Amino acid sequence: MQLDEIDKKLLMLLQTDSKRTIKAYANDLELSNTAVYERIRRLENKGVIAKYVTLLNKGLIDKAFVVFCHVKLVQHIKEYVRQFEREVLQLEEVVECYHISGDYDYLLKICVKDMEAYREFLVGKLTALKNIGSTQSSFAIQEVKYSTAIQL
Amino acid sequence: MQLDEIDKKLLMLLQTDSKRTIKAYANDLELSNTAVYERIRRLENKGVIAKYVTLLNKGLIDKAFVVFCHVKLVQHIKEYVRQFEREVLQLEEVVECYHISGDYDYLLKICVKDMEAYREFLVGKLTALKNIGSTQSSFAIQEVKYSTAIQL
DNA sequence: CTATATTTAGAAAATAATTCTATTCTTAAA
DNA sequence: TTTAAGAATAGAATTATTTTCTAAATATAG
């Protein structure tokens, strides 16, 4: 995938704010509307642009309680691993999940209302899954940085 | 913040895809354009909608190497803590940073090109900061789930 | 109930996205 | 270099969408 400097600047602008007009991006890049329009279309078609989304203020929708939960499985048979991953996708409280190196197998990021909601999630949903060995929860005391933008 | 069922459905649609037309959302919600338009405007003004962004495909921009780095500080004097947090905000490789409970003080999510780029970040930038005690890196073997949407 | 404020619908106006045509700029081969 | 082919760009025309406006319907408080 070849991205020239204009593509990179454009993608930085789009990552920061996707609701400006094409004319506004064109002004910043000192290009015509059409040039910017065609570049965006190309980046969408190539798959570089994955999607356009709306980000909400977690504090205002009662989901400001963020927990990182390390999970260890009992068995690492391919079939069980696949099953765990399928089930995690269905858990609405889990916003991110990574298979990671180290002592634990998975790292989950969970957003809920409060500790009580987390307890319900942990006891009622996560540890209720088959093949869960141990879990270790770290609570977010403060969100220092959260960005969906990747530097180009 | 009071959100009725229509607001919640609308926010779920907007979180999933922010580039549809108002008419499209209005059809899904069985409302008029104006009703949806005014609801979106209200949610923006109240701050429930934080921003609209473009998400990129990390694999196609050479940033698919994701690392979670736990960081312990040496001293926890308020001034040093503030300084660390200010500096983390400036590190372009760091996409998320949380002050967390547990053995370590912070959890950082880092996106770079490959292990070599991570080594440069860790040695050249992160551990070069003042007041860093120890760090522990976990490498993402697989991204099982990544979502910016929060269930309402 | 009644008055007031809020939400909604439909139409009109303003703005923006998309397409079209022609031109300019690159690139690679002669 | 020069030239031909392809890609990228500009500007205008068209189409689509957002935004505003007016009036009606619905909900809310006294």
mmCIF file of C-alpha atoms (C1' of nucleotides) in Angstrom:
data_model
loop_
_atom_site.group_PDB
_atom_site.id
_atom_site.type_symbol
_atom_site.label_atom_id
_atom_site.label_comp_id
_atom_site.label_asym_id
_atom_site.label_seq_id
_atom_site.Cartn_x
_atom_site.Cartn_y
_atom_site.Cartn_z
ATOM 1 C CA MET A 1 0.000 0.000 0.000
ATOM 2 C CA GLN A 2 1.559 3.221 -1.202
ATOM 3 C CA LEU A 3 0.609 6.367 0.670
ATOM 4 C CA ASP A 4 2.111 9.678 -0.388
ATOM 5 C CA GLU A 5 2.473 12.642 1.938
ATOM 6 C CA ILE A 6 -0.889 14.083 0.908
ATOM 7 C CA ASP A 7 -2.635 10.781 1.691
ATOM 8 C CA LYS A 8 -1.014 10.732 5.112
ATOM 9 C CA LYS A 9 -2.018 14.309 5.900
ATOM 10 C CA LEU A 10 -5.534 13.601 4.683
ATOM 11 C CA LEU A 11 -5.805 10.449 6.799
ATOM 12 C CA MET A 12 -4.601 12.351 9.860
ATOM 13 C CA LEU A 13 -7.319 14.947 9.273
ATOM 14 C CA LEU A 14 -9.957 12.254 8.750
ATOM 15 C CA GLN A 15 -8.892 10.367 11.868
ATOM 16 C CA THR A 16 -9.214 13.545 13.925
ATOM 17 C CA ASP A 17 -12.578 14.647 12.571
ATOM 18 C CA SER A 18 -14.547 12.825 9.907
ATOM 19 C CA LYS A 19 -17.445 15.280 9.763
ATOM 20 C CA ARG A 20 -15.791 18.232 8.068
ATOM 21 C CA THR A 21 -16.679 19.004 4.456
ATOM 22 C CA ILE A 22 -14.503 17.876 1.570
ATOM 23 C CA LYS A 23 -13.938 21.538 0.821
ATOM 24 C CA ALA A 24 -12.505 22.044 4.310
ATOM 25 C CA TYR A 25 -10.026 19.185 3.882
ATOM 26 C CA ALA A 26 -9.222 20.491 0.399
ATOM 27 C CA ASN A 27 -8.416 23.915 1.813
ATOM 28 C CA ASP A 28 -6.094 22.451 4.438
ATOM 29 C CA LEU A 29 -4.330 20.352 1.806
ATOM 30 C CA GLU A 30 -4.371 23.103 -0.832
ATOM 31 C CA LEU A 31 -6.064 20.874 -3.362
ATOM 32 C CA SER A 32 -9.348 20.905 -5.275
ATOM 33 C CA ASN A 33 -12.502 19.243 -4.006
ATOM 34 C CA THR A 34 -12.265 16.591 -6.692
ATOM 35 C CA ALA A 35 -8.696 15.667 -5.836
ATOM 36 C CA VAL A 36 -9.594 15.135 -2.197
ATOM 37 C CA TYR A 37 -12.827 13.362 -3.067
ATOM 38 C CA GLU A 38 -11.004 10.888 -5.320
ATOM 39 C CA ARG A 39 -8.290 10.262 -2.742
ATOM 40 C CA ILE A 40 -10.858 9.469 -0.074
ATOM 41 C CA ARG A 41 -12.700 7.172 -2.466
ATOM 42 C CA ARG A 42 -9.454 5.373 -3.311
ATOM 43 C CA LEU A 43 -8.525 4.973 0.379
ATOM 44 C CA GLU A 44 -11.979 3.574 1.108
ATOM 45 C CA ASN A 45 -11.803 1.117 -1.776
ATOM 46 C CA LYS A 46 -8.306 -0.077 -0.850
ATOM 47 C CA GLY A 47 -9.538 -0.700 2.687
ATOM 48 C CA VAL A 48 -7.131 1.739 4.327
ATOM 49 C CA ILE A 49 -10.180 3.556 5.634
ATOM 50 C CA ALA A 50 -12.003 0.880 7.626
ATOM 51 C CA LYS A 51 -15.044 2.781 8.839
ATOM 52 C CA TYR A 52 -16.514 6.031 10.065
ATOM 53 C CA VAL A 53 -17.805 6.017 13.630
ATOM 54 C CA THR A 54 -19.219 8.231 16.342
ATOM 55 C CA LEU A 55 -17.444 8.327 19.703
ATOM 56 C CA LEU A 56 -19.487 8.929 22.836
ATOM 57 C CA ASN A 57 -18.625 10.487 26.161
ATOM 58 C CA LYS A 58 -18.474 7.473 28.486
ATOM 59 C CA GLY A 59 -19.092 9.652 31.537
ATOM 60 C CA LEU A 60 -22.438 10.872 30.199
ATOM 61 C CA ILE A 61 -23.806 7.441 29.364
ATOM 62 C CA ASP A 62 -22.906 5.759 32.641
ATOM 63 C CA LYS A 63 -20.126 3.566 31.320
ATOM 64 C CA ALA A 64 -17.129 5.294 32.824
ATOM 65 C CA PHE A 65 -16.048 2.314 34.909
ATOM 66 C CA VAL A 66 -13.245 0.758 32.856
ATOM 67 C CA VAL A 67 -11.538 -2.484 33.820
ATOM 68 C CA PHE A 68 -8.673 -4.426 32.294
ATOM 69 C CA CYS A 69 -9.044 -8.122 32.929
ATOM 70 C CA HIS A 70 -6.291 -10.647 32.315
ATOM 71 C CA VAL A 71 -7.599 -14.118 31.590
ATOM 72 C CA LYS A 72 -5.863 -17.452 31.714
ATOM 73 C CA LEU A 73 -7.489 -20.488 30.099
ATOM 74 C CA VAL A 74 -7.315 -23.971 31.569
ATOM 75 C CA GLN A 75 -6.701 -25.816 28.323
ATOM 76 C CA HIS A 76 -5.217 -24.494 25.109
ATOM 77 C CA ILE A 77 -6.732 -26.954 22.679
ATOM 78 C CA LYS A 78 -7.518 -25.090 19.457
ATOM 79 C CA GLU A 79 -11.200 -25.876 19.699
ATOM 80 C CA TYR A 80 -11.537 -24.456 23.229
ATOM 81 C CA VAL A 81 -9.560 -21.364 22.314
ATOM 82 C CA ARG A 82 -11.814 -20.720 19.318
ATOM 83 C CA GLN A 83 -14.856 -21.147 21.507
ATOM 84 C CA PHE A 84 -13.604 -18.652 24.078
ATOM 85 C CA GLU A 85 -12.885 -16.087 21.377
ATOM 86 C CA ARG A 86 -16.310 -16.579 19.828
ATOM 87 C CA GLU A 87 -17.963 -16.078 23.173
ATOM 88 C CA VAL A 88 -15.958 -12.959 24.025
ATOM 89 C CA LEU A 89 -17.201 -11.362 20.799
ATOM 90 C CA GLN A 90 -20.736 -11.762 22.123
ATOM 91 C CA LEU A 91 -20.064 -10.078 25.474
ATOM 92 C CA GLU A 92 -21.323 -6.524 25.073
ATOM 93 C CA GLU A 93 -19.291 -5.217 28.035
ATOM 94 C CA VAL A 94 -16.018 -6.226 26.346
ATOM 95 C CA VAL A 95 -14.849 -3.483 24.013
ATOM 96 C CA GLU A 96 -11.401 -4.872 23.292
ATOM 97 C CA CYS A 97 -9.819 -8.308 23.547
ATOM 98 C CA TYR A 98 -6.298 -9.366 22.644
ATOM 99 C CA HIS A 99 -4.552 -12.707 22.745
ATOM 100 C CA ILE A 100 -1.263 -11.724 24.379
ATOM 101 C CA SER A 101 2.134 -13.045 25.317
ATOM 102 C CA GLY A 102 3.086 -13.453 28.970
ATOM 103 C CA ASP A 103 1.621 -15.089 32.034
ATOM 104 C CA TYR A 104 -1.962 -14.598 30.961
ATOM 105 C CA ASP A 105 -3.550 -15.587 27.667
ATOM 106 C CA TYR A 106 -5.921 -12.683 27.049
ATOM 107 C CA LEU A 107 -6.320 -9.057 27.945
ATOM 108 C CA LEU A 108 -9.849 -7.668 27.947
ATOM 109 C CA LYS A 109 -10.975 -4.079 28.210
ATOM 110 C CA ILE A 110 -14.402 -3.788 29.783
ATOM 111 C CA CYS A 111 -16.689 -0.748 30.093
ATOM 112 C CA VAL A 112 -19.540 -0.829 32.578
ATOM 113 C CA LYS A 113 -21.460 1.486 34.917
ATOM 114 C CA ASP A 114 -19.845 0.724 38.247
ATOM 115 C CA MET A 115 -18.256 -1.939 40.422
ATOM 116 C CA GLU A 116 -21.560 -3.682 40.932
ATOM 117 C CA ALA A 117 -22.055 -3.982 37.188
ATOM 118 C CA TYR A 118 -18.528 -5.301 36.874
ATOM 119 C CA ARG A 119 -19.149 -7.898 39.545
ATOM 120 C CA GLU A 120 -22.214 -9.057 37.652
ATOM 121 C CA PHE A 121 -20.244 -9.242 34.440
ATOM 122 C CA LEU A 122 -17.320 -11.110 36.009
ATOM 123 C CA VAL A 123 -19.294 -13.605 38.053
ATOM 124 C CA GLY A 124 -22.347 -13.908 35.853
ATOM 125 C CA LYS A 125 -20.780 -13.870 32.408
ATOM 126 C CA LEU A 126 -16.994 -14.114 32.165
ATOM 127 C CA THR A 127 -16.074 -16.709 34.767
ATOM 128 C CA ALA A 128 -19.257 -18.545 33.886
ATOM 129 C CA LEU A 129 -17.666 -19.454 30.548
ATOM 130 C CA LYS A 130 -16.140 -22.905 30.138
ATOM 131 C CA ASN A 131 -12.374 -23.291 30.268
ATOM 132 C CA ILE A 132 -11.598 -20.115 32.243
ATOM 133 C CA GLY A 133 -8.623 -20.732 34.526
ATOM 134 C CA SER A 134 -7.955 -17.557 36.427
ATOM 135 C CA THR A 135 -8.611 -13.860 35.964
ATOM 136 C CA GLN A 136 -6.966 -10.745 37.294
ATOM 137 C CA SER A 137 -8.734 -7.405 37.171
ATOM 138 C CA SER A 138 -7.076 -3.983 37.112
ATOM 139 C CA PHE A 139 -9.353 -1.008 37.526
ATOM 140 C CA ALA A 140 -8.797 2.194 35.598
ATOM 141 C CA ILE A 141 -8.324 4.967 38.126
ATOM 142 C CA GLN A 142 -7.961 7.529 35.370
ATOM 143 C CA GLU A 143 -8.064 7.599 31.583
ATOM 144 C CA VAL A 144 -4.891 9.503 30.768
ATOM 145 C CA LYS A 145 -5.108 9.074 27.005
ATOM 146 C CA TYR A 146 -7.563 7.524 24.600
ATOM 147 C CA SER A 147 -7.100 7.906 20.884
ATOM 148 C CA THR A 148 -8.396 6.036 17.869
ATOM 149 C CA ALA A 149 -5.902 7.843 15.621
ATOM 150 C CA ILE A 150 -2.673 6.243 14.518
ATOM 151 C CA GLN A 151 0.226 8.499 13.616
ATOM 152 C CA LEU A 152 1.246 8.317 9.944
ATOM 153 C CA MET B 1 -28.384 12.850 31.186
ATOM 154 C CA GLN B 2 -31.715 11.440 30.109
ATOM 155 C CA LEU B 3 -31.691 9.183 27.067
ATOM 156 C CA ASP B 4 -34.910 7.617 25.856
ATOM 157 C CA GLU B 5 -35.063 4.411 23.846
ATOM 158 C CA ILE B 6 -34.965 6.278 20.540
ATOM 159 C CA ASP B 7 -31.818 8.144 21.602
ATOM 160 C CA LYS B 8 -30.173 4.853 22.527
ATOM 161 C CA LYS B 9 -31.072 3.200 19.239
ATOM 162 C CA LEU B 10 -29.871 6.258 17.349
ATOM 163 C CA LEU B 11 -26.578 6.324 19.257
ATOM 164 C CA MET B 12 -26.011 2.640 18.534
ATOM 165 C CA LEU B 13 -26.529 3.318 14.819
ATOM 166 C CA LEU B 14 -24.203 6.332 14.920
ATOM 167 C CA GLN B 15 -21.525 4.409 16.803
ATOM 168 C CA THR B 16 -21.624 1.654 14.184
ATOM 169 C CA ASP B 17 -21.557 3.904 11.121
ATOM 170 C CA SER B 18 -21.499 7.687 11.235
ATOM 171 C CA LYS B 19 -21.562 8.211 7.442
ATOM 172 C CA ARG B 20 -25.094 7.208 6.638
ATOM 173 C CA THR B 21 -27.621 9.902 5.736
ATOM 174 C CA ILE B 22 -30.063 11.299 8.245
ATOM 175 C CA LYS B 23 -32.820 9.893 6.097
ATOM 176 C CA ALA B 24 -31.320 6.410 6.503
ATOM 177 C CA TYR B 25 -31.289 6.676 10.290
ATOM 178 C CA ALA B 26 -34.798 8.151 10.174
ATOM 179 C CA ASN B 27 -36.029 5.153 8.192
ATOM 180 C CA ASP B 28 -34.512 2.716 10.694
ATOM 181 C CA LEU B 29 -36.068 4.602 13.596
ATOM 182 C CA GLU B 30 -39.366 5.250 11.802
ATOM 183 C CA LEU B 31 -39.142 8.991 12.391
ATOM 184 C CA SER B 32 -38.944 12.079 10.211
ATOM 185 C CA ASN B 33 -35.651 13.591 9.064
ATOM 186 C CA THR B 34 -36.177 16.604 11.276
ATOM 187 C CA ALA B 35 -36.820 14.549 14.395
ATOM 188 C CA VAL B 36 -33.562 12.645 13.895
ATOM 189 C CA TYR B 37 -31.679 15.793 12.927
ATOM 190 C CA GLU B 38 -32.775 17.566 16.120
ATOM 191 C CA ARG B 39 -31.961 14.570 18.293
ATOM 192 C CA ILE B 40 -28.460 14.377 16.871
ATOM 193 C CA ARG B 41 -28.001 18.095 17.376
ATOM 194 C CA ARG B 42 -29.164 17.804 20.987
ATOM 195 C CA LEU B 43 -26.825 14.863 21.677
ATOM 196 C CA GLU B 44 -23.918 16.818 20.186
ATOM 197 C CA ASN B 45 -24.694 19.907 22.254
ATOM 198 C CA LYS B 46 -25.074 17.937 25.492
ATOM 199 C CA GLY B 47 -21.689 16.348 24.828
ATOM 200 C CA VAL B 48 -23.003 12.780 24.677
ATOM 201 C CA ILE B 49 -21.612 12.643 21.157
ATOM 202 C CA ALA B 50 -17.940 13.413 21.649
ATOM 203 C CA LYS B 51 -16.666 13.321 18.084
ATOM 204 C CA TYR B 52 -16.833 11.736 14.664
ATOM 205 C CA VAL B 53 -13.729 9.896 13.529
ATOM 206 C CA THR B 54 -12.339 7.704 10.776
ATOM 207 C CA LEU B 55 -10.879 4.325 11.728
ATOM 208 C CA LEU B 56 -8.035 2.920 9.652
ATOM 209 C CA ASN B 57 -6.950 -0.627 8.910
ATOM 210 C CA LYS B 58 -3.784 -0.991 11.006
ATOM 211 C CA GLY B 59 -2.501 -3.813 8.818
ATOM 212 C CA LEU B 60 -2.494 -1.634 5.703
ATOM 213 C CA ILE B 61 -0.610 1.265 7.260
ATOM 214 C CA ASP B 62 2.156 -0.794 8.868
ATOM 215 C CA LYS B 63 1.041 -0.342 12.467
ATOM 216 C CA ALA B 64 -0.234 -3.805 13.224
ATOM 217 C CA PHE B 65 2.289 -4.491 15.972
ATOM 218 C CA VAL B 66 0.350 -3.843 19.169
ATOM 219 C CA VAL B 67 1.940 -3.951 22.604
ATOM 220 C CA PHE B 68 0.547 -3.517 26.100
ATOM 221 C CA CYS B 69 3.124 -2.075 28.419
ATOM 222 C CA HIS B 70 2.718 -1.968 32.182
ATOM 223 C CA VAL B 71 4.682 0.834 33.787
ATOM 224 C CA LYS B 72 5.715 1.332 37.387
ATOM 225 C CA LEU B 73 6.967 4.729 38.527
ATOM 226 C CA VAL B 74 9.779 5.184 41.035
ATOM 227 C CA GLN B 75 8.198 7.993 42.999
ATOM 228 C CA HIS B 76 4.542 8.882 43.298
ATOM 229 C CA ILE B 77 4.878 12.536 44.144
ATOM 230 C CA LYS B 78 2.024 14.415 42.505
ATOM 231 C CA GLU B 79 4.363 16.587 40.472
ATOM 232 C CA TYR B 80 6.233 13.606 38.989
ATOM 233 C CA VAL B 81 3.009 11.800 38.241
ATOM 234 C CA ARG B 82 1.657 14.839 36.410
ATOM 235 C CA GLN B 83 4.859 15.111 34.417
ATOM 236 C CA PHE B 84 4.723 11.470 33.356
ATOM 237 C CA GLU B 85 1.124 11.847 32.203
ATOM 238 C CA ARG B 86 1.935 14.999 30.251
ATOM 239 C CA GLU B 87 4.806 13.252 28.513
ATOM 240 C CA VAL B 88 2.771 10.168 27.644
ATOM 241 C CA LEU B 89 0.271 12.394 25.862
ATOM 242 C CA GLN B 90 3.086 13.519 23.589
ATOM 243 C CA LEU B 91 4.211 10.007 22.635
ATOM 244 C CA GLU B 92 2.651 9.349 19.253
ATOM 245 C CA GLU B 93 3.052 5.565 19.524
ATOM 246 C CA VAL B 94 0.840 5.485 22.639
ATOM 247 C CA VAL B 95 -2.813 5.252 21.654
ATOM 248 C CA GLU B 96 -4.225 4.563 25.112
ATOM 249 C CA CYS B 97 -2.969 5.107 28.631
ATOM 250 C CA TYR B 98 -4.712 4.346 31.906
ATOM 251 C CA HIS B 99 -3.710 4.861 35.504
ATOM 252 C CA ILE B 100 -4.651 1.495 36.995
ATOM 253 C CA SER B 101 -4.902 -0.371 40.251
ATOM 254 C CA GLY B 102 -2.598 -3.298 40.971
ATOM 255 C CA ASP B 103 1.126 -3.986 40.905
ATOM 256 C CA TYR B 104 1.817 -1.508 38.128
ATOM 257 C CA ASP B 105 0.786 2.146 37.939
ATOM 258 C CA TYR B 106 -0.058 2.520 34.244
ATOM 259 C CA LEU B 107 -1.169 0.438 31.325
ATOM 260 C CA LEU B 108 -0.221 1.700 27.876
ATOM 261 C CA LYS B 109 -1.419 0.461 24.510
ATOM 262 C CA ILE B 110 1.160 1.045 21.801
ATOM 263 C CA CYS B 111 0.856 0.668 18.014
ATOM 264 C CA VAL B 112 4.013 0.452 15.910
ATOM 265 C CA LYS B 113 5.320 -1.250 12.766
ATOM 266 C CA ASP B 114 7.267 -4.128 14.221
ATOM 267 C CA MET B 115 9.454 -5.318 17.086
ATOM 268 C CA GLU B 116 12.333 -3.112 15.987
ATOM 269 C CA ALA B 117 10.106 -0.040 16.111
ATOM 270 C CA TYR B 118 8.899 -1.103 19.533
ATOM 271 C CA ARG B 119 12.453 -1.501 20.775
ATOM 272 C CA GLU B 120 13.215 2.030 19.580
ATOM 273 C CA PHE B 121 10.127 3.345 21.321
ATOM 274 C CA LEU B 122 10.804 1.507 24.570
ATOM 275 C CA VAL B 123 14.509 2.243 24.829
ATOM 276 C CA GLY B 124 14.593 5.586 23.076
ATOM 277 C CA LYS B 125 11.414 7.166 24.377
ATOM 278 C CA LEU B 126 9.561 5.443 27.202
ATOM 279 C CA THR B 127 12.322 4.274 29.517
ATOM 280 C CA ALA B 128 14.212 7.442 28.663
ATOM 281 C CA LEU B 129 11.604 9.380 30.653
ATOM 282 C CA LYS B 130 12.416 10.434 34.203
ATOM 283 C CA ASN B 131 10.911 8.492 37.099
ATOM 284 C CA ILE B 132 10.230 5.232 35.237
ATOM 285 C CA GLY B 133 10.764 2.324 37.606
ATOM 286 C CA SER B 134 10.070 -0.846 35.679
ATOM 287 C CA THR B 135 8.085 -1.861 32.630
ATOM 288 C CA GLN B 136 6.590 -5.109 31.475
ATOM 289 C CA SER B 137 5.550 -5.603 27.851
ATOM 290 C CA SER B 138 2.902 -8.018 26.592
ATOM 291 C CA PHE B 139 2.692 -8.445 22.836
ATOM 292 C CA ALA B 140 -0.622 -8.819 21.079
ATOM 293 C CA ILE B 141 -0.580 -12.143 19.273
ATOM 294 C CA GLN B 142 -4.030 -11.548 17.885
ATOM 295 C CA GLU B 143 -6.656 -8.830 18.018
ATOM 296 C CA VAL B 144 -9.751 -10.809 18.937
ATOM 297 C CA LYS B 145 -12.056 -7.818 19.345
ATOM 298 C CA TYR B 146 -11.735 -4.082 18.872
ATOM 299 C CA SER B 147 -14.750 -1.858 19.172
ATOM 300 C CA THR B 148 -15.254 1.835 19.805
ATOM 301 C CA ALA B 149 -18.964 1.286 20.421
ATOM 302 C CA ILE B 150 -20.422 1.076 23.895
ATOM 303 C CA GLN B 151 -23.643 -0.839 24.396
ATOM 304 C CA LEU B 152 -26.571 1.312 25.494
ATOM 305 C "C1'" DC C 1 -58.264 20.975 31.974
ATOM 306 C "C1'" DT C 2 -55.347 24.673 30.153
ATOM 307 C "C1'" DA C 3 -51.236 26.961 29.031
ATOM 308 C "C1'" DT C 4 -46.391 26.236 27.913
ATOM 309 C "C1'" DA C 5 -42.682 23.953 26.185
ATOM 310 C "C1'" DT C 6 -40.879 20.238 23.507
ATOM 311 C "C1'" DT C 7 -40.960 17.172 19.719
ATOM 312 C "C1'" DT C 8 -42.257 16.118 15.216
ATOM 313 C "C1'" DA C 9 -43.594 16.430 10.162
ATOM 314 C "C1'" DG C 10 -43.306 18.336 5.648
ATOM 315 C "C1'" DA C 11 -41.682 21.749 2.550
ATOM 316 C "C1'" DA C 12 -38.245 25.186 1.213
ATOM 317 C "C1'" DA C 13 -33.698 26.862 1.175
ATOM 318 C "C1'" DA C 14 -28.885 26.357 1.635
ATOM 319 C "C1'" DT C 15 -24.994 23.560 1.486
ATOM 320 C "C1'" DA C 16 -22.304 19.633 0.215
ATOM 321 C "C1'" DA C 17 -21.239 15.448 -2.338
ATOM 322 C "C1'" DT C 18 -20.750 13.418 -6.681
ATOM 323 C "C1'" DT C 19 -20.194 13.312 -11.549
ATOM 324 C "C1'" DC C 20 -18.485 14.995 -15.860
ATOM 325 C "C1'" DT C 21 -15.217 17.017 -19.119
ATOM 326 C "C1'" DA C 22 -11.051 18.908 -20.026
ATOM 327 C "C1'" DT C 23 -6.465 19.882 -18.637
ATOM 328 C "C1'" DT C 24 -2.231 19.143 -16.218
ATOM 329 C "C1'" DC C 25 1.134 16.351 -14.294
ATOM 330 C "C1'" DT C 26 3.838 11.796 -13.993
ATOM 331 C "C1'" DT C 27 5.927 7.995 -15.591
ATOM 332 C "C1'" DA C 28 8.085 4.856 -18.606
ATOM 333 C "C1'" DA C 29 9.683 3.734 -23.051
ATOM 334 C "C1'" DA C 30 11.828 5.159 -27.242
ATOM 335 C "C1'" DT D 1 15.525 14.499 -24.106
ATOM 336 C "C1'" DT D 2 10.994 13.511 -26.477
ATOM 337 C "C1'" DT D 3 6.675 11.329 -26.661
ATOM 338 C "C1'" DA D 4 2.777 8.479 -25.595
ATOM 339 C "C1'" DA D 5 -0.172 6.554 -21.911
ATOM 340 C "C1'" DG D 6 -1.995 6.643 -17.546
ATOM 341 C "C1'" DA D 7 -3.071 8.991 -13.331
ATOM 342 C "C1'" DA D 8 -4.270 12.984 -10.790
ATOM 343 C "C1'" DT D 9 -6.344 17.454 -10.713
ATOM 344 C "C1'" DA D 10 -9.365 21.644 -11.573
ATOM 345 C "C1'" DG D 11 -13.704 23.781 -12.468
ATOM 346 C "C1'" DA D 12 -18.431 23.498 -13.724
ATOM 347 C "C1'" DA D 13 -22.819 21.030 -13.661
ATOM 348 C "C1'" DT D 14 -25.706 17.917 -11.424
ATOM 349 C "C1'" DT D 15 -27.528 15.376 -7.732
ATOM 350 C "C1'" DA D 16 -28.129 14.524 -3.009
ATOM 351 C "C1'" DT D 17 -28.108 15.894 1.712
ATOM 352 C "C1'" DT D 18 -28.253 18.961 5.411
ATOM 353 C "C1'" DT D 19 -30.294 22.713 7.587
ATOM 354 C "C1'" DT D 20 -33.869 25.943 8.342
ATOM 355 C "C1'" DC D 21 -38.601 27.332 8.615
ATOM 356 C "C1'" DT D 22 -43.508 26.960 9.678
ATOM 357 C "C1'" DA D 23 -47.111 24.606 11.555
ATOM 358 C "C1'" DA D 24 -49.097 20.757 13.885
ATOM 359 C "C1'" DA D 25 -48.926 17.245 17.337
ATOM 360 C "C1'" DT D 26 -47.447 15.590 21.723
ATOM 361 C "C1'" DA D 27 -45.985 15.844 26.285
ATOM 362 C "C1'" DT D 28 -45.460 18.483 30.760
ATOM 363 C "C1'" DA D 29 -46.434 21.452 34.603
ATOM 364 C "C1'" DG D 30 -49.560 24.315 37.011
#
